[in-house]
Amino acid sequence: MKILLLGGGGREHALAWKMSLAPQTEKIYVTSGANAGLLSFCEDTGIDAQDGKALAKFARENNIQLIMIGPEAPLCSGVANVLRNQGLAVIGPDEAGARLEGSKIFAKKFMHKYGIPTADFEVFSDPAAARSYIERNGGKCVVKADGLAAGKGVFVCQSKEEAFEAVKATLEDKVFGAAGGEIIIEELLDGEEASILAFTDGKTIVPLESAQDHKRVFDYDQGPNTGGMGAYSPAPVVTDELKKKVMEKILLPTLKGIKEEGMDYRGVIYAGLMIGSKGVNVLEYNVRFGDPETQAVLPRLKNNLVDVFLSIERGRLADVQLKWDPRPAVCVIMASKGYPGSYTKHMEIKGVDLAAALPDTVVFQAGTVKKGERLLTSGGRVLGVTSLGNTIKDACEAAYKGVEQISFEGAHYRRDIAAKALAKN
Ligand code: AMP
Ligand code: GLY
Protein backbone atom coordinates (compact mmCIF):
# COMPACT_ATOMS: atom_id res chain seq x y z
CA MET A 1 0.00 0.00 0.00
CA LYS A 2 1.13 3.51 -0.78
CA ILE A 3 0.60 6.12 1.90
CA LEU A 4 0.81 9.90 1.79
CA LEU A 5 1.74 11.74 4.99
CA LEU A 6 1.23 15.50 5.32
CA GLY A 7 3.69 17.37 7.54
CA GLY A 8 7.37 16.93 8.21
CA GLY A 9 8.27 17.26 11.91
CA GLY A 10 8.95 14.96 14.85
CA ARG A 11 5.34 13.85 15.15
CA GLU A 12 5.33 12.89 11.48
CA HIS A 13 8.62 11.02 11.81
CA ALA A 14 7.05 8.96 14.62
CA LEU A 15 3.90 8.36 12.54
CA ALA A 16 5.85 7.36 9.43
CA TRP A 17 8.15 5.10 11.46
CA LYS A 18 5.16 3.31 12.98
CA MET A 19 3.34 3.04 9.64
CA SER A 20 6.52 1.72 7.99
CA LEU A 21 6.44 -1.23 10.41
CA ALA A 22 3.08 -2.37 8.99
CA PRO A 23 3.64 -5.25 6.55
CA GLN A 24 1.28 -3.80 3.91
CA THR A 25 3.20 -0.50 3.68
CA GLU A 26 5.12 -0.34 0.39
CA LYS A 27 5.96 3.31 0.26
CA ILE A 28 5.32 6.49 2.24
CA TYR A 29 5.29 9.85 0.48
CA VAL A 30 5.75 13.12 2.34
CA THR A 31 5.06 16.79 1.64
CA SER A 32 7.69 19.47 0.97
CA GLY A 33 10.00 20.51 3.79
CA ALA A 34 10.04 17.11 5.51
CA ASN A 35 12.99 16.53 7.84
CA ALA A 36 16.00 14.38 7.00
CA GLY A 37 14.77 11.53 9.21
CA LEU A 38 11.60 11.22 7.14
CA LEU A 39 13.46 11.59 3.87
CA SER A 40 15.77 8.71 4.81
CA PHE A 41 12.88 6.29 4.18
CA CYS A 42 10.03 8.29 2.61
CA GLU A 43 9.73 9.87 -0.84
CA ASP A 44 9.34 13.61 -1.24
CA THR A 45 6.35 14.73 -3.31
CA GLY A 46 7.61 18.31 -3.30
CA ILE A 47 4.00 19.41 -2.75
CA ASP A 48 3.03 21.82 0.00
CA ALA A 49 0.86 20.30 2.76
CA GLN A 50 -1.64 23.16 2.30
CA ASP A 51 -2.13 22.50 -1.40
CA GLY A 52 -5.12 20.15 -1.26
CA LYS A 53 -5.74 20.20 -5.01
CA ALA A 54 -2.18 19.26 -5.97
CA LEU A 55 -2.11 16.58 -3.26
CA ALA A 56 -5.41 15.11 -4.50
CA LYS A 57 -4.04 14.98 -8.05
CA PHE A 58 -0.83 13.33 -6.86
CA ALA A 59 -2.76 10.82 -4.74
CA ARG A 60 -5.02 9.81 -7.62
CA GLU A 61 -2.18 9.49 -10.09
CA ASN A 62 -0.05 7.47 -7.69
CA ASN A 63 -2.71 5.14 -6.35
CA ILE A 64 -2.39 6.38 -2.77
CA GLN A 65 -4.66 4.34 -0.53
CA LEU A 66 -4.26 6.20 2.73
CA ILE A 67 -3.56 9.85 3.52
CA MET A 68 -2.56 10.85 7.04
CA ILE A 69 -2.68 14.54 7.93
CA GLY A 70 -0.19 15.33 10.71
CA PRO A 71 -0.34 19.09 11.47
CA GLU A 72 -3.23 21.38 12.35
CA ALA A 73 -2.77 23.97 9.59
CA PRO A 74 -3.97 21.82 6.66
CA LEU A 75 -6.79 20.44 8.80
CA CYS A 76 -7.98 23.92 9.74
CA SER A 77 -7.88 25.07 6.13
CA GLY A 78 -10.02 22.14 4.97
CA VAL A 79 -7.45 20.02 3.13
CA ALA A 80 -9.21 16.86 4.42
CA ASN A 81 -12.43 18.06 2.72
CA VAL A 82 -10.67 18.61 -0.60
CA LEU A 83 -9.06 15.15 -0.50
CA ARG A 84 -12.22 13.35 0.61
CA ASN A 85 -14.24 15.08 -2.08
CA GLN A 86 -11.99 13.26 -4.54
CA GLY A 87 -12.87 9.92 -2.96
CA LEU A 88 -9.53 9.55 -1.17
CA ALA A 89 -9.10 7.78 2.20
CA VAL A 90 -8.07 10.42 4.71
CA ILE A 91 -7.25 10.44 8.42
CA GLY A 92 -8.04 13.84 9.91
CA PRO A 93 -11.20 15.80 10.66
CA ASP A 94 -12.96 18.00 8.13
CA GLU A 95 -12.74 21.78 8.38
CA ALA A 96 -15.77 21.95 10.69
CA GLY A 97 -14.18 19.45 13.10
CA ALA A 98 -10.82 21.21 12.96
CA ARG A 99 -12.43 24.37 14.38
CA LEU A 100 -12.12 22.66 17.75
CA GLU A 101 -8.45 23.59 17.50
CA GLY A 102 -8.62 26.47 15.02
CA SER A 103 -10.87 28.64 17.16
CA LYS A 104 -10.52 28.59 20.92
CA ILE A 105 -13.81 30.48 21.21
CA PHE A 106 -15.58 27.83 19.15
CA ALA A 107 -14.00 25.10 21.31
CA LYS A 108 -15.10 26.77 24.56
CA LYS A 109 -18.65 27.22 23.29
CA PHE A 110 -18.68 23.59 22.17
CA MET A 111 -17.53 22.50 25.64
CA HIS A 112 -20.24 24.58 27.28
CA LYS A 113 -22.92 23.24 24.97
CA TYR A 114 -22.01 19.61 25.63
CA GLY A 115 -21.33 19.97 29.36
CA ILE A 116 -17.58 19.31 29.13
CA PRO A 117 -15.69 20.68 32.16
CA THR A 118 -13.51 23.67 31.30
CA ALA A 119 -12.38 26.92 32.95
CA ASP A 120 -14.95 29.76 33.09
CA PHE A 121 -14.33 32.27 30.35
CA GLU A 122 -15.42 35.44 28.57
CA VAL A 123 -14.79 36.58 25.00
CA PHE A 124 -13.46 40.06 24.16
CA SER A 125 -12.58 42.08 21.10
CA ASP A 126 -12.59 45.47 22.84
CA PRO A 127 -9.40 46.08 24.88
CA ALA A 128 -11.11 48.45 27.32
CA ALA A 129 -13.79 45.88 28.12
CA ALA A 130 -11.10 43.21 28.54
CA ARG A 131 -9.18 45.44 30.95
CA SER A 132 -12.18 46.25 33.06
CA TYR A 133 -13.01 42.53 33.30
CA ILE A 134 -9.43 41.88 34.46
CA GLU A 135 -9.73 44.69 37.06
CA ARG A 136 -12.96 43.19 38.37
CA ASN A 137 -11.47 39.72 38.65
CA GLY A 138 -8.23 40.60 40.40
CA GLY A 139 -5.69 40.06 37.60
CA LYS A 140 -4.89 36.34 37.76
CA CYS A 141 -6.15 34.82 34.54
CA VAL A 142 -5.24 33.22 31.24
CA VAL A 143 -5.48 35.28 28.05
CA LYS A 144 -5.79 33.33 24.80
CA ALA A 145 -5.82 34.48 21.20
CA ASP A 146 -8.77 32.87 19.43
CA GLY A 147 -6.99 31.51 16.36
CA LEU A 148 -3.92 29.44 15.54
CA ALA A 149 -0.75 31.05 16.86
CA ALA A 150 1.78 28.20 16.67
CA GLY A 151 1.37 27.47 20.37
CA LYS A 152 2.31 31.04 21.32
CA GLY A 153 -1.12 32.60 21.73
CA VAL A 154 -1.65 31.71 25.40
CA PHE A 155 -0.58 33.99 28.25
CA VAL A 156 -0.76 32.61 31.77
CA CYS A 157 -0.95 35.80 33.85
CA GLN A 158 -0.25 35.99 37.57
CA SER A 159 -1.04 39.69 37.89
CA LYS A 160 -3.14 42.48 36.44
CA GLU A 161 -0.02 43.96 34.81
CA GLU A 162 0.75 40.74 32.99
CA ALA A 163 -2.85 40.40 31.87
CA PHE A 164 -2.89 44.00 30.56
CA GLU A 165 0.30 43.25 28.61
CA ALA A 166 -1.37 40.21 27.05
CA VAL A 167 -4.44 42.24 26.08
CA LYS A 168 -2.19 44.87 24.53
CA ALA A 169 -0.17 42.28 22.59
CA THR A 170 -3.24 40.52 21.21
CA LEU A 171 -5.95 43.13 20.71
CA GLU A 172 -3.88 46.31 20.28
CA ASP A 173 -0.46 45.37 18.88
CA LYS A 174 -2.02 42.45 16.98
CA VAL A 175 1.09 40.30 17.27
CA PHE A 176 -0.96 37.32 16.07
CA GLY A 177 -2.76 39.27 13.34
CA ALA A 178 -6.31 38.10 12.73
CA ALA A 179 -5.79 35.08 15.03
CA GLY A 180 -5.78 37.54 17.94
CA GLY A 181 -8.69 39.72 16.78
CA GLU A 182 -10.76 38.17 19.52
CA ILE A 183 -9.48 36.78 22.79
CA ILE A 184 -10.67 34.62 25.62
CA ILE A 185 -9.95 35.53 29.19
CA GLU A 186 -10.34 32.52 31.42
CA GLU A 187 -9.94 31.39 34.95
CA LEU A 188 -6.43 30.28 35.86
CA LEU A 189 -6.58 26.67 36.99
CA ASP A 190 -4.07 24.93 39.24
CA GLY A 191 -2.91 21.36 38.98
CA GLU A 192 -0.98 18.95 36.84
CA GLU A 193 -1.42 18.69 33.08
CA ALA A 194 -1.87 15.55 31.02
CA SER A 195 -2.63 14.86 27.39
CA ILE A 196 -5.29 12.38 26.37
CA LEU A 197 -5.31 11.51 22.70
CA ALA A 198 -8.17 9.47 21.32
CA PHE A 199 -9.01 7.88 18.00
CA THR A 200 -12.48 8.49 16.66
CA ASP A 201 -14.35 7.59 13.51
CA GLY A 202 -17.26 9.82 14.49
CA LYS A 203 -19.16 6.87 15.96
CA THR A 204 -16.77 5.41 18.51
CA ILE A 205 -14.07 7.05 20.59
CA VAL A 206 -11.06 5.11 21.90
CA PRO A 207 -8.45 6.76 24.12
CA LEU A 208 -4.77 6.09 23.64
CA GLU A 209 -2.47 5.68 26.60
CA SER A 210 -1.99 8.95 28.50
CA ALA A 211 1.04 11.20 28.17
CA GLN A 212 2.52 14.28 29.74
CA ASP A 213 4.20 17.04 27.80
CA HIS A 214 6.81 19.51 29.15
CA LYS A 215 5.92 22.89 27.69
CA ARG A 216 8.38 25.22 29.38
CA VAL A 217 11.88 25.47 28.00
CA PHE A 218 13.83 25.07 31.24
CA ASP A 219 13.96 22.50 34.04
CA TYR A 220 11.27 22.63 36.72
CA ASP A 221 8.85 24.31 34.32
CA GLN A 222 10.75 27.59 34.13
CA GLY A 223 11.08 29.96 31.17
CA PRO A 224 8.79 30.53 28.20
CA ASN A 225 6.46 27.99 26.61
CA THR A 226 7.74 25.90 23.72
CA GLY A 227 6.14 23.41 21.36
CA GLY A 228 7.13 20.78 23.94
CA MET A 229 10.54 19.76 25.32
CA GLY A 230 9.77 16.14 26.12
CA ALA A 231 7.05 13.72 27.05
CA TYR A 232 6.44 10.47 28.78
CA SER A 233 3.72 7.87 28.71
CA PRO A 234 1.81 6.81 30.71
CA ALA A 235 1.20 9.83 32.95
CA PRO A 236 0.74 8.47 36.51
CA VAL A 237 -1.57 11.41 37.30
CA VAL A 238 -4.07 9.73 34.97
CA THR A 239 -5.17 6.94 37.29
CA ASP A 240 -7.68 4.26 36.30
CA GLU A 241 -10.35 6.17 38.14
CA LEU A 242 -9.49 9.36 36.31
CA LYS A 243 -9.52 7.51 32.98
CA LYS A 244 -13.12 6.51 33.65
CA LYS A 245 -14.01 10.08 34.49
CA VAL A 246 -12.29 11.38 31.35
CA MET A 247 -14.25 8.91 29.23
CA GLU A 248 -17.57 9.77 30.85
CA LYS A 249 -17.24 13.51 31.28
CA ILE A 250 -15.00 14.47 28.40
CA LEU A 251 -14.56 11.95 25.58
CA LEU A 252 -18.14 10.68 25.28
CA PRO A 253 -19.65 14.19 25.44
CA THR A 254 -17.06 15.30 22.86
CA LEU A 255 -18.16 12.47 20.58
CA LYS A 256 -21.79 13.46 21.11
CA GLY A 257 -20.91 17.01 20.06
CA ILE A 258 -19.01 15.79 17.01
CA LYS A 259 -22.08 13.85 15.92
CA GLU A 260 -24.61 16.57 16.68
CA GLU A 261 -22.60 19.27 14.97
CA GLY A 262 -22.42 17.07 11.87
CA MET A 263 -18.62 17.01 11.73
CA ASP A 264 -16.90 14.39 9.58
CA TYR A 265 -14.42 13.46 12.24
CA ARG A 266 -12.23 10.51 11.35
CA GLY A 267 -8.91 10.99 13.07
CA VAL A 268 -7.43 11.95 16.38
CA ILE A 269 -8.83 14.26 19.01
CA TYR A 270 -6.50 15.45 21.75
CA ALA A 271 -7.73 16.87 25.03
CA GLY A 272 -5.21 18.88 27.03
CA LEU A 273 -6.27 18.36 30.63
CA MET A 274 -5.62 20.14 33.91
CA ILE A 275 -6.10 17.93 36.94
CA GLY A 276 -6.22 19.91 40.17
CA SER A 277 -8.36 21.37 42.93
CA LYS A 278 -11.22 21.90 40.47
CA GLY A 279 -11.18 18.31 39.30
CA VAL A 280 -10.37 17.53 35.70
CA ASN A 281 -10.85 20.29 33.14
CA VAL A 282 -10.14 20.59 29.43
CA LEU A 283 -7.67 23.40 28.65
CA GLU A 284 -7.81 22.90 24.93
CA TYR A 285 -8.54 20.54 22.09
CA ASN A 286 -6.13 19.67 19.36
CA VAL A 287 -7.45 17.89 16.31
CA ARG A 288 -4.30 15.90 15.60
CA PHE A 289 -1.58 13.92 17.30
CA GLY A 290 0.40 15.91 19.88
CA ASP A 291 4.05 16.66 19.39
CA PRO A 292 6.07 15.39 21.29
CA GLU A 293 3.42 13.17 22.97
CA THR A 294 3.19 11.05 19.82
CA GLN A 295 6.89 10.30 20.07
CA ALA A 296 6.33 8.78 23.52
CA VAL A 297 2.96 7.11 22.87
CA LEU A 298 3.38 5.42 19.48
CA PRO A 299 6.42 3.31 20.44
CA ARG A 300 4.16 1.72 23.07
CA LEU A 301 1.37 0.86 20.61
CA LYS A 302 1.46 -2.79 19.56
CA ASN A 303 -1.21 -2.62 16.85
CA ASN A 304 -0.52 -2.25 13.17
CA LEU A 305 -1.11 1.51 12.86
CA VAL A 306 -2.09 1.30 9.18
CA ASP A 307 -4.83 -1.19 10.05
CA VAL A 308 -6.04 1.11 12.82
CA PHE A 309 -6.15 4.07 10.42
CA LEU A 310 -8.01 2.07 7.79
CA SER A 311 -10.58 0.99 10.39
CA ILE A 312 -11.07 4.61 11.41
CA GLU A 313 -11.45 5.71 7.81
CA ARG A 314 -14.05 3.02 7.15
CA GLY A 315 -16.03 3.83 10.30
CA ARG A 316 -15.07 0.50 11.88
CA LEU A 317 -13.15 1.70 14.92
CA ALA A 318 -15.54 -0.31 17.13
CA ASP A 319 -13.84 -3.46 15.80
CA VAL A 320 -10.37 -2.32 16.93
CA GLN A 321 -8.82 -3.37 20.20
CA LEU A 322 -5.77 -1.28 21.01
CA LYS A 323 -2.87 -3.19 22.56
CA TRP A 324 -0.12 -1.52 24.54
CA ASP A 325 3.36 -2.33 25.63
CA PRO A 326 3.09 -1.99 29.42
CA ARG A 327 6.57 -0.50 29.58
CA PRO A 328 6.72 3.28 29.97
CA ALA A 329 8.35 5.49 27.35
CA VAL A 330 10.25 8.74 27.81
CA CYS A 331 11.04 11.19 25.01
CA VAL A 332 13.64 13.95 25.47
CA ILE A 333 13.72 16.75 22.91
CA MET A 334 17.01 18.36 21.91
CA ALA A 335 16.63 21.94 20.72
CA SER A 336 18.72 24.54 18.95
CA LYS A 337 20.47 27.37 20.76
CA GLY A 338 18.00 30.20 21.30
CA TYR A 339 14.82 28.15 20.96
CA PRO A 340 11.96 29.03 21.57
CA GLY A 341 13.19 32.49 20.52
CA SER A 342 15.17 32.93 17.31
CA TYR A 343 17.62 30.07 17.05
CA THR A 344 20.78 29.00 15.28
CA LYS A 345 20.63 26.78 12.20
CA HIS A 346 22.86 24.53 10.15
CA MET A 347 24.89 23.10 13.01
CA GLU A 348 26.26 19.66 12.28
CA ILE A 349 24.59 16.87 14.27
CA LYS A 350 26.66 13.89 15.30
CA GLY A 351 25.82 10.63 17.02
CA VAL A 352 22.23 9.98 15.89
CA ASP A 353 23.19 6.48 14.69
CA LEU A 354 24.88 5.71 18.00
CA ALA A 355 21.79 6.74 19.95
CA ALA A 356 19.44 4.86 17.63
CA ALA A 357 21.53 1.69 18.06
CA LEU A 358 20.87 1.59 21.81
CA PRO A 359 18.31 -1.02 22.89
CA ASP A 360 14.64 0.03 22.92
CA THR A 361 15.57 3.50 21.72
CA VAL A 362 14.37 5.43 18.67
CA VAL A 363 15.45 8.84 17.46
CA PHE A 364 12.75 10.92 15.81
CA GLN A 365 14.05 13.87 13.83
CA ALA A 366 12.17 17.17 13.76
CA GLY A 367 14.23 20.11 12.47
CA THR A 368 16.99 18.49 10.43
CA VAL A 369 18.32 18.61 6.85
CA LYS A 370 20.89 16.53 5.06
CA LYS A 371 23.68 18.31 3.22
CA GLY A 372 25.73 15.76 1.36
CA GLU A 373 26.61 13.23 4.02
CA ARG A 374 26.23 15.69 6.85
CA LEU A 375 23.13 15.99 9.04
CA LEU A 376 22.42 19.61 10.02
CA THR A 377 19.98 21.36 12.33
CA SER A 378 17.24 23.33 10.60
CA GLY A 379 14.60 23.97 13.23
CA GLY A 380 14.03 24.96 16.85
CA ARG A 381 13.21 21.48 18.02
CA VAL A 382 15.84 19.34 16.33
CA LEU A 383 15.10 15.79 17.38
CA GLY A 384 13.66 13.60 20.10
CA VAL A 385 15.15 10.51 21.71
CA THR A 386 12.56 8.03 22.97
CA SER A 387 13.34 4.98 25.07
CA LEU A 388 11.22 2.29 26.60
CA GLY A 389 12.17 0.78 29.96
CA ASN A 390 10.80 -1.62 32.51
CA THR A 391 10.19 1.29 34.84
CA ILE A 392 9.87 4.99 34.17
CA LYS A 393 13.30 5.38 35.77
CA ASP A 394 14.85 2.87 33.35
CA ALA A 395 13.13 4.54 30.39
CA CYS A 396 14.36 7.92 31.55
CA GLU A 397 17.96 6.78 32.03
CA ALA A 398 17.95 5.08 28.64
CA ALA A 399 16.61 8.18 26.88
CA TYR A 400 19.27 10.39 28.48
CA LYS A 401 21.93 7.85 27.52
CA GLY A 402 20.72 8.30 23.95
CA VAL A 403 20.81 12.08 24.27
CA GLU A 404 24.40 11.93 25.50
CA GLN A 405 25.45 10.21 22.27
CA ILE A 406 24.16 13.13 20.21
CA SER A 407 25.85 16.49 19.87
CA PHE A 408 25.51 19.73 17.95
CA GLU A 409 26.69 23.22 18.79
CA GLY A 410 24.36 25.01 21.20
CA ALA A 411 22.18 21.94 21.82
CA HIS A 412 19.98 22.21 24.85
CA TYR A 413 17.48 19.93 26.50
CA ARG A 414 15.66 19.58 29.77
CA ARG A 415 17.23 17.32 32.35
CA ASP A 416 14.04 16.73 34.30
CA ILE A 417 11.80 15.02 31.76
CA ALA A 418 9.54 12.58 33.66
CA ALA A 419 10.67 13.94 37.05
CA LYS A 420 7.02 14.33 38.08
CA ALA A 421 6.36 10.67 37.26
CA LEU A 422 9.54 9.58 39.05
CA ALA A 423 8.47 11.45 42.15
CA LYS A 424 5.21 9.51 42.19
CA ASN A 425 6.93 6.11 42.05
P1 AMP B 1 -3.47 25.76 25.57
O1 AMP B 1 -2.83 25.99 24.23
O2 AMP B 1 -4.84 26.32 25.67
O3 AMP B 1 -3.36 24.34 26.07
O4 AMP B 1 -2.55 26.54 26.60
C1 AMP B 1 -1.15 26.35 26.64
C2 AMP B 1 -0.71 26.15 28.06
O5 AMP B 1 -1.14 27.24 28.87
C3 AMP B 1 -1.33 24.92 28.71
O6 AMP B 1 -0.63 23.75 28.42
C4 AMP B 1 -1.22 25.31 30.17
O7 AMP B 1 0.09 25.12 30.66
C5 AMP B 1 -1.51 26.79 30.14
N1 AMP B 1 -2.94 27.05 30.37
C6 AMP B 1 -3.92 27.18 29.43
N2 AMP B 1 -5.11 27.43 29.99
C7 AMP B 1 -4.92 27.45 31.32
C8 AMP B 1 -5.78 27.66 32.44
N3 AMP B 1 -7.08 27.93 32.31
N4 AMP B 1 -5.21 27.61 33.67
C9 AMP B 1 -3.89 27.38 33.83
N5 AMP B 1 -3.03 27.18 32.81
C10 AMP B 1 -3.53 27.21 31.57
N1 GLY C 1 2.41 19.01 22.73
C1 GLY C 1 1.40 19.95 22.52
C2 GLY C 1 0.83 19.97 21.18
O1 GLY C 1 1.08 19.10 20.37
O2 GLY C 1 0.09 20.88 20.88
mmCIF file of N, CA and C in Angstrom, residues 37 49 52 68 88 99 103 106 119 145 160 170 175 202 238 240 250 267 271 298 382 403:
data_model
loop_
_atom_site.group_PDB
_atom_site.id
_atom_site.type_symbol
_atom_site.label_atom_id
_atom_site.label_comp_id
_atom_site.label_asym_id
_atom_site.label_seq_id
_atom_site.Cartn_x
_atom_site.Cartn_y
_atom_site.Cartn_z
ATOM 1 N N GLY A 37 15.136 12.857 8.705
ATOM 2 C CA GLY A 37 14.774 11.535 9.214
ATOM 3 C C GLY A 37 13.690 10.920 8.346
ATOM 4 N N ALA A 49 1.935 20.974 2.011
ATOM 5 C CA ALA A 49 0.864 20.300 2.763
ATOM 6 C C ALA A 49 -0.466 21.069 2.719
ATOM 7 N N GLY A 52 -4.219 21.290 -1.162
ATOM 8 C CA GLY A 52 -5.119 20.147 -1.260
ATOM 9 C C GLY A 52 -5.309 19.656 -2.693
ATOM 10 N N MET A 68 -2.562 10.474 5.622
ATOM 11 C CA MET A 68 -2.565 10.852 7.037
ATOM 12 C C MET A 68 -2.153 12.317 7.136
ATOM 13 N N LEU A 88 -10.753 10.105 -1.769
ATOM 14 C CA LEU A 88 -9.535 9.546 -1.169
ATOM 15 C C LEU A 88 -9.761 9.195 0.308
ATOM 16 N N ARG A 99 -12.200 23.105 13.624
ATOM 17 C CA ARG A 99 -12.429 24.370 14.376
ATOM 18 C C ARG A 99 -12.247 24.163 15.873
ATOM 19 N N SER A 103 -10.271 27.503 16.455
ATOM 20 C CA SER A 103 -10.866 28.638 17.164
ATOM 21 C C SER A 103 -11.105 28.243 18.616
ATOM 22 N N PHE A 106 -14.693 28.906 19.596
ATOM 23 C CA PHE A 106 -15.583 27.829 19.147
ATOM 24 C C PHE A 106 -15.469 26.628 20.086
ATOM 25 N N ALA A 119 -12.447 25.695 32.144
ATOM 26 C CA ALA A 119 -12.384 26.922 32.947
ATOM 27 C C ALA A 119 -13.450 27.920 32.485
ATOM 28 N N ALA A 145 -5.399 34.046 22.528
ATOM 29 C CA ALA A 145 -5.824 34.482 21.196
ATOM 30 C C ALA A 145 -6.752 33.410 20.646
ATOM 31 N N LYS A 160 -2.390 41.582 37.320
ATOM 32 C CA LYS A 160 -3.138 42.481 36.443
ATOM 33 C C LYS A 160 -2.218 43.034 35.347
ATOM 34 N N THR A 170 -2.294 41.181 22.098
ATOM 35 C CA THR A 170 -3.243 40.517 21.205
ATOM 36 C C THR A 170 -4.168 41.516 20.517
ATOM 37 N N VAL A 175 -0.096 41.113 17.585
ATOM 38 C CA VAL A 175 1.091 40.299 17.272
ATOM 39 C C VAL A 175 0.716 38.974 16.604
ATOM 40 N N GLY A 202 -16.001 9.077 14.465
ATOM 41 C CA GLY A 202 -17.263 9.816 14.489
ATOM 42 C C GLY A 202 -18.390 9.004 15.123
ATOM 43 N N VAL A 238 -2.854 10.272 35.576
ATOM 44 C CA VAL A 238 -4.073 9.726 34.966
ATOM 45 C C VAL A 238 -4.289 8.299 35.494
ATOM 46 N N ASP A 240 -6.555 4.983 36.919
ATOM 47 C CA ASP A 240 -7.682 4.257 36.300
ATOM 48 C C ASP A 240 -9.009 4.967 36.572
ATOM 49 N N ILE A 250 -15.669 13.701 29.455
ATOM 50 C CA ILE A 250 -15.001 14.466 28.397
ATOM 51 C C ILE A 250 -15.116 13.783 27.026
ATOM 52 N N GLY A 267 -10.309 10.648 12.793
ATOM 53 C CA GLY A 267 -8.915 10.986 13.068
ATOM 54 C C GLY A 267 -8.627 10.914 14.547
ATOM 55 N N ALA A 271 -7.253 15.965 23.983
ATOM 56 C CA ALA A 271 -7.732 16.867 25.029
ATOM 57 C C ALA A 271 -6.575 17.168 25.966
ATOM 58 N N LEU A 298 3.400 6.411 20.573
ATOM 59 C CA LEU A 298 3.384 5.419 19.477
ATOM 60 C C LEU A 298 4.354 4.248 19.673
ATOM 61 N N VAL A 382 15.009 20.040 17.332
ATOM 62 C CA VAL A 382 15.838 19.345 16.334
ATOM 63 C C VAL A 382 15.496 17.867 16.243
ATOM 64 N N VAL A 403 20.546 10.644 24.453
ATOM 65 C CA VAL A 403 20.807 12.083 24.269
ATOM 66 C C VAL A 403 22.309 12.369 24.373
#
